[in-house]
Amino acid sequence: MTYFELKRGPRWLLVLALLLQGPWREAAEAQTVIGLDSAEARSLRRHPRLRQSDREVEEQRALKRGSFAPANPDLLFSAPSGERWAPGVVQTIDFPNVYRRQRQVAEAGISLAERNREVSRATVLRDTRLAYLSLQFAEAQIRQLTYQDSLYQALRVATERLFAAGEITSLQRISTEAEARQVAVQLLQATADLRAAQRRLGLLLGQPTAAFTASTDLRRSGPELVQTGGALLSGLPTEDSAALVRSPTLAAATQNVALSQSGISLVRARRTPRSRWGTRTRASRIRPPVTASSLACRCPCGSGPTARSCRRPRPAARRPATSCKPSAWS
C-alpha cells in the first residue's frame, strides 16, 4: 500500500504540472516579441499608406504612356448635293509642342509621386519608432511600478500588524494604506498605457489584436545609444542648409512647383494653332463617288485667360478672381 501511494504521488504531480502548463503556454504564445528592425521592415511592407503611394506612382506612369493622345476623329455623314449621303472623317492634330509639354507634365507627375512616396516612407518609419519607444517606456514603467506595488503591499501588511500590536497610530496606518493604493492605481494606469502602445504598434504593423513585447528594454537601449551617439551625430550635416536639401518634404514641395510650371507651359502650348485633316466622299446619282481631302488650320483668336494673365496680381475688392483655364478655342 505504501508503494502504491509513493508511486501515485509523482503521477499526481505530473498531472498537476501539465494542468498548470496550459495557461502559462497560452500566455507565452499570446506575447509576440519583436525588435525595432523587424517592426520597421514589417511596417514598410504592410502599411496601407505605402501601398497607396505605389499605386499613385503606377497611375502616373500609366498616364505618361498616353501623353501622345490626339483628339478622337469625327465621323461625318453629309449630303452635299442633297441626293445621297456620303461618309467622311475629320481628325484634329495639335501642334507638336503640345505633346512634348504633355510628356513633360507626365514626367513631373511621376517625380512628384515618387517624392510623396519617400515622404510617406519617412513618416511611417517615424511613427513606428515612436510607437516602439512608447512600448519600451510602458514596459519599463510597469516593471518599476510592479516592484513598488509589491513593496507597498508588504509595508501595508507590516503596518497592519504594528497597528494591531499598538505600536503605531491610526494616522500612520491610513497614510501607508493611501500610498499603497496610489501605487496600485498608477500600476493600473501603466497597464492601460501598455495596451494602448501595443495597439498603436499593432495598427502600424497590420496586426491590431497582437500583444507585442519589445525585445530590448530601455536599460539596454540607453547604453547602446550612448556608444553609438558619436557616430550618429557625425553622420548629420553640419549646416542647416545641407539638412534641408536632404529633407524629403522639401523635395516633394520643390517637385510640386516644377509640376505647376509644367502645367503652365502646357496651357501656353495649347494656344498654338491646330491642324485639321479629313476626307469626305462626294456622290450623286449622275456622277460616281469621289473622295476629297481637306486640310485646315485652327488659330486661337479668343480672349480667354492665359497663364501669364492669371499670374498678374489683381485687387480682390475690384475684380473677381479668375481661374487658370484654357480658352474655348483650345
Short mmCIF file of C-alpha atoms in Angstrom, two decimals:
data_model
loop_
_atom_site.label_atom_id
_atom_site.label_comp_id
_atom_site.label_asym_id
_atom_site.label_seq_id
_atom_site.Cartn_x
_atom_site.Cartn_y
_atom_site.Cartn_z
CA MET A 1 0.00 0.00 0.00
CA THR A 2 2.83 2.32 0.78
CA TYR A 3 4.48 1.53 -2.56
CA PHE A 4 1.22 2.36 -4.37
CA GLU A 5 0.89 5.69 -2.59
CA LEU A 6 4.50 6.60 -3.30
CA LYS A 7 4.05 5.65 -6.94
CA ARG A 8 0.79 7.51 -7.22
CA GLY A 9 2.24 10.73 -5.77
CA PRO A 10 4.54 11.55 -8.73
CA ARG A 11 1.67 10.82 -11.10
CA TRP A 12 -0.50 13.44 -9.45
CA LEU A 13 2.38 15.89 -9.51
CA LEU A 14 2.84 15.24 -13.24
CA VAL A 15 -0.87 15.78 -13.92
CA LEU A 16 -0.84 18.99 -11.87
CA ALA A 17 2.21 20.25 -13.77
CA LEU A 18 0.51 19.57 -17.11
CA LEU A 19 -2.62 21.39 -15.98
CA LEU A 20 -0.63 24.41 -14.86
CA GLN A 21 1.45 24.40 -18.03
CA GLY A 22 -1.57 25.17 -20.22
CA PRO A 23 -2.25 28.75 -19.04
CA TRP A 24 1.44 29.60 -18.97
CA ARG A 25 1.84 28.29 -22.52
CA GLU A 26 -1.14 30.32 -23.72
CA ALA A 27 0.24 33.44 -22.05
CA ALA A 28 3.63 32.85 -23.66
CA GLU A 29 2.06 32.35 -27.09
CA ALA A 30 -0.07 35.49 -26.69
CA GLN A 31 3.03 37.68 -26.27
CA THR A 32 4.91 38.41 -29.51
CA VAL A 33 8.50 39.55 -29.05
CA ILE A 34 9.60 41.95 -31.78
CA GLY A 35 12.66 44.10 -32.39
CA LEU A 36 12.91 47.59 -33.79
CA ASP A 37 14.41 46.47 -37.12
CA SER A 38 11.73 43.82 -37.56
CA ALA A 39 8.99 46.32 -36.73
CA GLU A 40 10.32 48.83 -39.27
CA ALA A 41 10.60 46.20 -42.01
CA ARG A 42 7.10 44.88 -41.33
CA SER A 43 5.55 48.35 -41.29
CA LEU A 44 7.23 49.24 -44.59
CA ARG A 45 5.87 46.04 -46.09
CA ARG A 46 2.29 46.19 -44.80
CA HIS A 47 1.40 49.83 -44.24
CA PRO A 48 -1.53 50.94 -46.47
CA ARG A 49 -0.08 54.41 -46.97
CA LEU A 50 2.94 53.00 -48.79
CA ARG A 51 0.75 50.76 -50.92
CA GLN A 52 -1.28 53.82 -51.86
CA SER A 53 1.91 55.66 -52.80
CA ASP A 54 2.98 52.76 -55.03
CA ARG A 55 -0.40 52.81 -56.77
CA GLU A 56 -0.07 56.56 -57.37
CA VAL A 57 3.33 56.05 -59.00
CA GLU A 58 1.90 53.32 -61.22
CA GLU A 59 -1.01 55.59 -62.15
CA GLN A 60 1.31 58.43 -63.16
CA ARG A 61 3.42 56.06 -65.26
CA ALA A 62 0.29 54.80 -66.99
CA LEU A 63 -0.73 58.40 -67.73
CA LYS A 64 2.68 59.06 -69.27
CA ARG A 65 2.03 56.38 -71.89
CA GLY A 66 -0.98 58.38 -73.02
CA SER A 67 0.84 61.70 -73.35
CA PHE A 68 0.62 61.47 -77.16
CA ALA A 69 -3.14 61.25 -77.37
CA PRO A 70 -4.72 63.15 -80.28
CA ALA A 71 -8.38 64.01 -80.22
CA ASN A 72 -10.93 61.45 -81.33
CA PRO A 73 -11.75 61.57 -85.05
CA ASP A 74 -15.09 62.97 -86.18
CA LEU A 75 -17.24 60.73 -88.36
CA LEU A 76 -19.37 62.77 -90.77
CA PHE A 77 -22.37 61.85 -92.88
CA SER A 78 -23.39 64.61 -95.23
CA ALA A 79 -25.30 65.07 -98.47
CA PRO A 80 -23.63 67.94 -100.36
CA SER A 81 -25.90 67.60 -103.39
CA GLY A 82 -28.96 66.72 -101.38
CA GLU A 83 -29.35 63.39 -103.18
CA ARG A 84 -27.16 60.83 -101.44
CA TRP A 85 -25.49 60.61 -98.02
CA ALA A 86 -21.71 60.33 -98.10
CA PRO A 87 -19.37 59.46 -95.20
CA GLY A 88 -16.33 61.43 -94.09
CA VAL A 89 -13.61 61.52 -91.42
CA VAL A 90 -12.03 64.58 -89.79
CA GLN A 91 -9.00 64.32 -87.48
CA THR A 92 -7.71 67.21 -85.34
CA ILE A 93 -3.97 67.23 -84.56
CA ASP A 94 -2.38 69.67 -82.11
CA PHE A 95 0.91 71.41 -82.58
CA PRO A 96 3.84 69.02 -81.81
CA ASN A 97 4.92 71.24 -78.93
CA VAL A 98 1.68 70.36 -77.10
CA TYR A 99 2.51 66.64 -76.98
CA ARG A 100 6.03 67.42 -75.80
CA ARG A 101 4.62 69.54 -72.97
CA GLN A 102 2.18 66.79 -72.07
CA ARG A 103 5.07 64.34 -71.77
CA GLN A 104 6.95 66.80 -69.53
CA VAL A 105 3.88 67.19 -67.31
CA ALA A 106 3.58 63.40 -67.06
CA GLU A 107 7.25 63.07 -66.09
CA ALA A 108 6.85 65.79 -63.47
CA GLY A 109 3.81 63.93 -62.11
CA ILE A 110 5.85 60.72 -61.82
CA SER A 111 8.64 62.54 -59.98
CA LEU A 112 6.13 64.13 -57.61
CA ALA A 113 4.52 60.75 -56.87
CA GLU A 114 7.95 59.27 -56.12
CA ARG A 115 8.78 62.19 -53.80
CA ASN A 116 5.48 61.73 -51.99
CA ARG A 117 6.30 58.05 -51.59
CA GLU A 118 9.59 58.97 -49.92
CA VAL A 119 7.72 61.33 -47.59
CA SER A 120 5.24 58.58 -46.71
CA ARG A 121 8.09 56.15 -46.07
CA ALA A 122 9.83 58.59 -43.72
CA THR A 123 6.53 59.27 -41.92
CA VAL A 124 5.85 55.55 -41.44
CA LEU A 125 9.35 54.96 -40.08
CA ARG A 126 8.98 57.87 -37.66
CA ASP A 127 5.59 56.64 -36.41
CA THR A 128 6.93 53.10 -36.00
CA ARG A 129 9.94 54.25 -33.98
CA LEU A 130 7.80 56.45 -31.76
CA ALA A 131 5.33 53.61 -31.16
CA TYR A 132 8.16 51.18 -30.35
CA LEU A 133 9.73 53.69 -27.96
CA SER A 134 6.35 54.18 -26.26
CA LEU A 135 6.07 50.41 -25.87
CA GLN A 136 9.53 50.22 -24.27
CA PHE A 137 8.70 53.07 -21.89
CA ALA A 138 5.38 51.48 -20.90
CA GLU A 139 7.06 48.14 -20.18
CA ALA A 140 9.77 49.82 -18.09
CA GLN A 141 7.15 51.78 -16.17
CA ILE A 142 5.16 48.63 -15.44
CA ARG A 143 8.26 46.85 -14.13
CA GLN A 144 9.07 49.75 -11.83
CA LEU A 145 5.50 50.14 -10.56
CA THR A 146 5.14 46.39 -10.04
CA TYR A 147 8.22 46.42 -7.84
CA GLN A 148 6.91 49.43 -5.92
CA ASP A 149 3.49 47.83 -5.54
CA SER A 150 5.00 44.67 -4.06
CA LEU A 151 6.99 46.78 -1.58
CA TYR A 152 3.97 48.82 -0.54
CA GLN A 153 1.84 45.71 -0.14
CA ALA A 154 4.45 44.21 2.17
CA LEU A 155 4.67 47.54 4.03
CA ARG A 156 0.90 47.59 4.32
CA VAL A 157 0.82 44.12 5.87
CA ALA A 158 3.57 45.10 8.31
CA THR A 159 1.68 48.29 9.19
CA GLU A 160 -1.48 46.30 9.92
CA ARG A 161 0.46 44.09 12.29
CA LEU A 162 2.11 47.03 14.03
CA PHE A 163 -1.26 48.77 14.36
CA ALA A 164 -2.78 45.61 15.84
CA ALA A 165 0.10 45.48 18.31
CA GLY A 166 -0.47 49.14 19.21
CA GLU A 167 2.97 50.37 18.15
CA ILE A 168 1.76 52.90 15.54
CA THR A 169 -1.14 55.29 15.38
CA SER A 170 -4.15 55.18 13.11
CA LEU A 171 -2.86 58.16 11.12
CA GLN A 172 0.28 56.27 10.14
CA ARG A 173 -1.79 53.26 9.14
CA ILE A 174 -4.11 55.36 6.94
CA SER A 175 -1.15 57.15 5.33
CA THR A 176 0.55 53.88 4.41
CA GLU A 177 -2.67 52.47 3.01
CA ALA A 178 -3.24 55.60 0.89
CA GLU A 179 0.26 55.41 -0.57
CA ALA A 180 -0.21 51.73 -1.37
CA ARG A 181 -3.50 52.44 -3.15
CA GLN A 182 -1.90 55.29 -5.10
CA VAL A 183 0.82 52.99 -6.40
CA ALA A 184 -1.82 50.38 -7.29
CA VAL A 185 -3.77 52.96 -9.29
CA GLN A 186 -0.59 54.04 -11.08
CA LEU A 187 0.06 50.39 -11.95
CA LEU A 188 -3.42 50.07 -13.45
CA GLN A 189 -2.87 53.24 -15.49
CA ALA A 190 0.51 51.95 -16.70
CA THR A 191 -1.15 48.69 -17.75
CA ALA A 192 -3.70 50.66 -19.79
CA ASP A 193 -0.87 52.68 -21.36
CA LEU A 194 0.91 49.45 -22.27
CA ARG A 195 -2.20 48.12 -24.01
CA ALA A 196 -2.57 51.40 -25.89
CA ALA A 197 1.07 51.26 -27.01
CA GLN A 198 0.64 47.66 -28.15
CA ARG A 199 -2.50 48.65 -30.03
CA ARG A 200 -0.75 51.58 -31.71
CA LEU A 201 2.19 49.45 -32.80
CA GLY A 202 -0.15 46.69 -33.96
CA LEU A 203 -2.07 49.12 -36.16
CA LEU A 204 1.17 50.19 -37.82
CA LEU A 205 2.22 46.57 -38.38
CA GLY A 206 -1.16 45.38 -39.63
CA GLN A 207 -1.95 43.26 -36.52
CA PRO A 208 -4.20 45.33 -34.24
CA THR A 209 -5.04 42.49 -31.85
CA ALA A 210 -1.49 41.21 -31.32
CA ALA A 211 0.21 41.82 -27.96
CA PHE A 212 3.73 42.87 -28.89
CA THR A 213 6.65 42.94 -26.49
CA ALA A 214 9.89 44.82 -27.13
CA SER A 215 12.94 42.61 -27.48
CA THR A 216 15.16 45.16 -25.70
CA ASP A 217 14.20 47.38 -22.78
CA LEU A 218 15.31 50.91 -22.08
CA ARG A 219 18.09 49.76 -19.76
CA ARG A 220 19.83 48.09 -22.71
CA SER A 221 18.89 50.65 -25.35
CA GLY A 222 20.31 53.54 -23.34
CA PRO A 223 23.96 52.38 -23.23
CA GLU A 224 23.79 51.33 -26.89
CA LEU A 225 22.65 54.81 -27.88
CA VAL A 226 25.41 56.36 -25.77
CA GLN A 227 28.04 54.23 -27.50
CA THR A 228 26.75 54.92 -31.00
CA GLY A 229 25.77 58.54 -30.33
CA GLY A 230 29.04 59.95 -31.64
CA ALA A 231 28.74 58.02 -34.89
CA LEU A 232 25.15 59.12 -35.36
CA LEU A 233 25.97 62.77 -34.75
CA SER A 234 28.98 62.70 -37.07
CA GLY A 235 26.76 61.48 -39.92
CA LEU A 236 24.48 64.50 -39.66
CA PRO A 237 25.21 67.59 -41.79
CA THR A 238 26.96 70.45 -40.05
CA GLU A 239 24.82 73.20 -41.61
CA ASP A 240 21.07 73.58 -41.64
CA SER A 241 21.03 74.20 -45.39
CA ALA A 242 22.53 70.77 -46.09
CA ALA A 243 19.95 69.14 -43.83
CA LEU A 244 17.13 70.93 -45.65
CA VAL A 245 18.40 69.72 -49.01
CA ARG A 246 18.10 66.10 -47.83
CA SER A 247 14.59 66.59 -46.48
CA PRO A 248 12.01 64.53 -48.45
CA THR A 249 9.27 67.04 -47.62
CA LEU A 250 11.23 69.89 -49.20
CA ALA A 251 11.97 67.73 -52.24
CA ALA A 252 8.26 66.98 -52.65
CA ALA A 253 7.38 70.68 -52.39
CA THR A 254 10.03 71.58 -54.98
CA GLN A 255 8.72 68.92 -57.34
CA ASN A 256 5.20 70.25 -56.84
CA VAL A 257 6.40 73.68 -58.01
CA ALA A 258 8.01 72.05 -61.06
CA LEU A 259 4.73 70.30 -61.85
CA SER A 260 2.85 73.60 -61.66
CA GLN A 261 5.34 75.22 -64.02
CA SER A 262 4.94 72.34 -66.47
CA GLY A 263 1.17 72.79 -66.32
CA ILE A 264 1.52 76.49 -67.14
CA SER A 265 3.75 75.64 -70.11
CA LEU A 266 1.14 73.14 -71.31
CA VAL A 267 -1.59 75.80 -71.15
CA ARG A 268 0.57 78.12 -73.25
CA ALA A 269 1.35 75.38 -75.75
CA ARG A 270 -2.33 74.60 -76.26
CA ARG A 271 -2.90 78.14 -77.52
CA THR A 272 -0.87 77.37 -80.63
CA PRO A 273 -2.63 76.67 -83.97
CA ARG A 274 -4.19 73.29 -84.63
CA SER A 275 -4.41 71.44 -87.90
CA ARG A 276 -7.46 69.57 -89.16
CA TRP A 277 -7.16 66.92 -91.83
CA GLY A 278 -10.07 64.98 -93.22
CA THR A 279 -11.57 63.12 -96.13
CA ARG A 280 -15.08 63.39 -97.47
CA THR A 281 -16.86 61.38 -100.14
CA ARG A 282 -18.97 63.20 -102.66
CA ALA A 283 -21.54 61.23 -104.58
CA SER A 284 -24.65 61.83 -106.65
CA ARG A 285 -26.94 59.83 -108.84
CA ILE A 286 -25.27 61.01 -112.03
CA ARG A 287 -21.57 61.16 -111.09
CA PRO A 288 -19.54 58.36 -109.50
CA PRO A 289 -18.36 58.77 -105.86
CA VAL A 290 -15.31 61.00 -105.47
CA THR A 291 -13.15 61.19 -102.31
CA ALA A 292 -11.98 64.69 -101.48
CA SER A 293 -9.32 65.58 -98.88
CA SER A 294 -9.19 68.77 -96.86
CA LEU A 295 -6.57 70.42 -94.65
CA ALA A 296 -7.43 73.29 -92.32
CA CYS A 297 -5.72 75.27 -89.57
CA ARG A 298 -7.47 76.47 -86.41
CA CYS A 299 -5.95 79.61 -84.94
CA PRO A 300 -6.99 80.70 -81.42
CA CYS A 301 -8.22 84.26 -81.64
CA GLY A 302 -10.34 84.37 -78.47
CA SER A 303 -9.68 86.45 -75.37
CA GLY A 304 -9.60 83.64 -72.82
CA PRO A 305 -7.33 83.88 -69.76
CA THR A 306 -3.76 82.79 -70.23
CA ALA A 307 -1.23 81.62 -67.72
CA ARG A 308 0.53 85.00 -67.79
CA SER A 309 -2.67 86.90 -67.12
CA CYS A 310 -3.59 84.56 -64.28
CA ARG A 311 -0.30 85.29 -62.56
CA ARG A 312 -0.85 89.05 -62.53
CA PRO A 313 -1.86 90.43 -59.13
CA ARG A 314 -5.45 91.60 -59.16
CA PRO A 315 -7.22 93.51 -56.39
CA ALA A 316 -9.77 91.25 -54.71
CA ALA A 317 -12.15 94.14 -53.95
CA ARG A 318 -12.46 95.40 -57.54
CA ARG A 319 -12.18 92.34 -59.77
CA PRO A 320 -13.34 88.81 -59.07
CA ALA A 321 -10.72 86.07 -59.09
CA THR A 322 -10.42 84.05 -62.30
CA SER A 323 -9.16 80.51 -62.68
CA CYS A 324 -6.32 79.45 -64.93
CA LYS A 325 -8.21 77.55 -67.60
CA PRO A 326 -7.53 77.24 -71.33
CA SER A 327 -9.72 79.21 -73.69
CA ALA A 328 -12.66 77.80 -75.57
CA TRP A 329 -10.57 77.54 -78.75
CA SER A 330 -8.05 75.25 -77.13
#
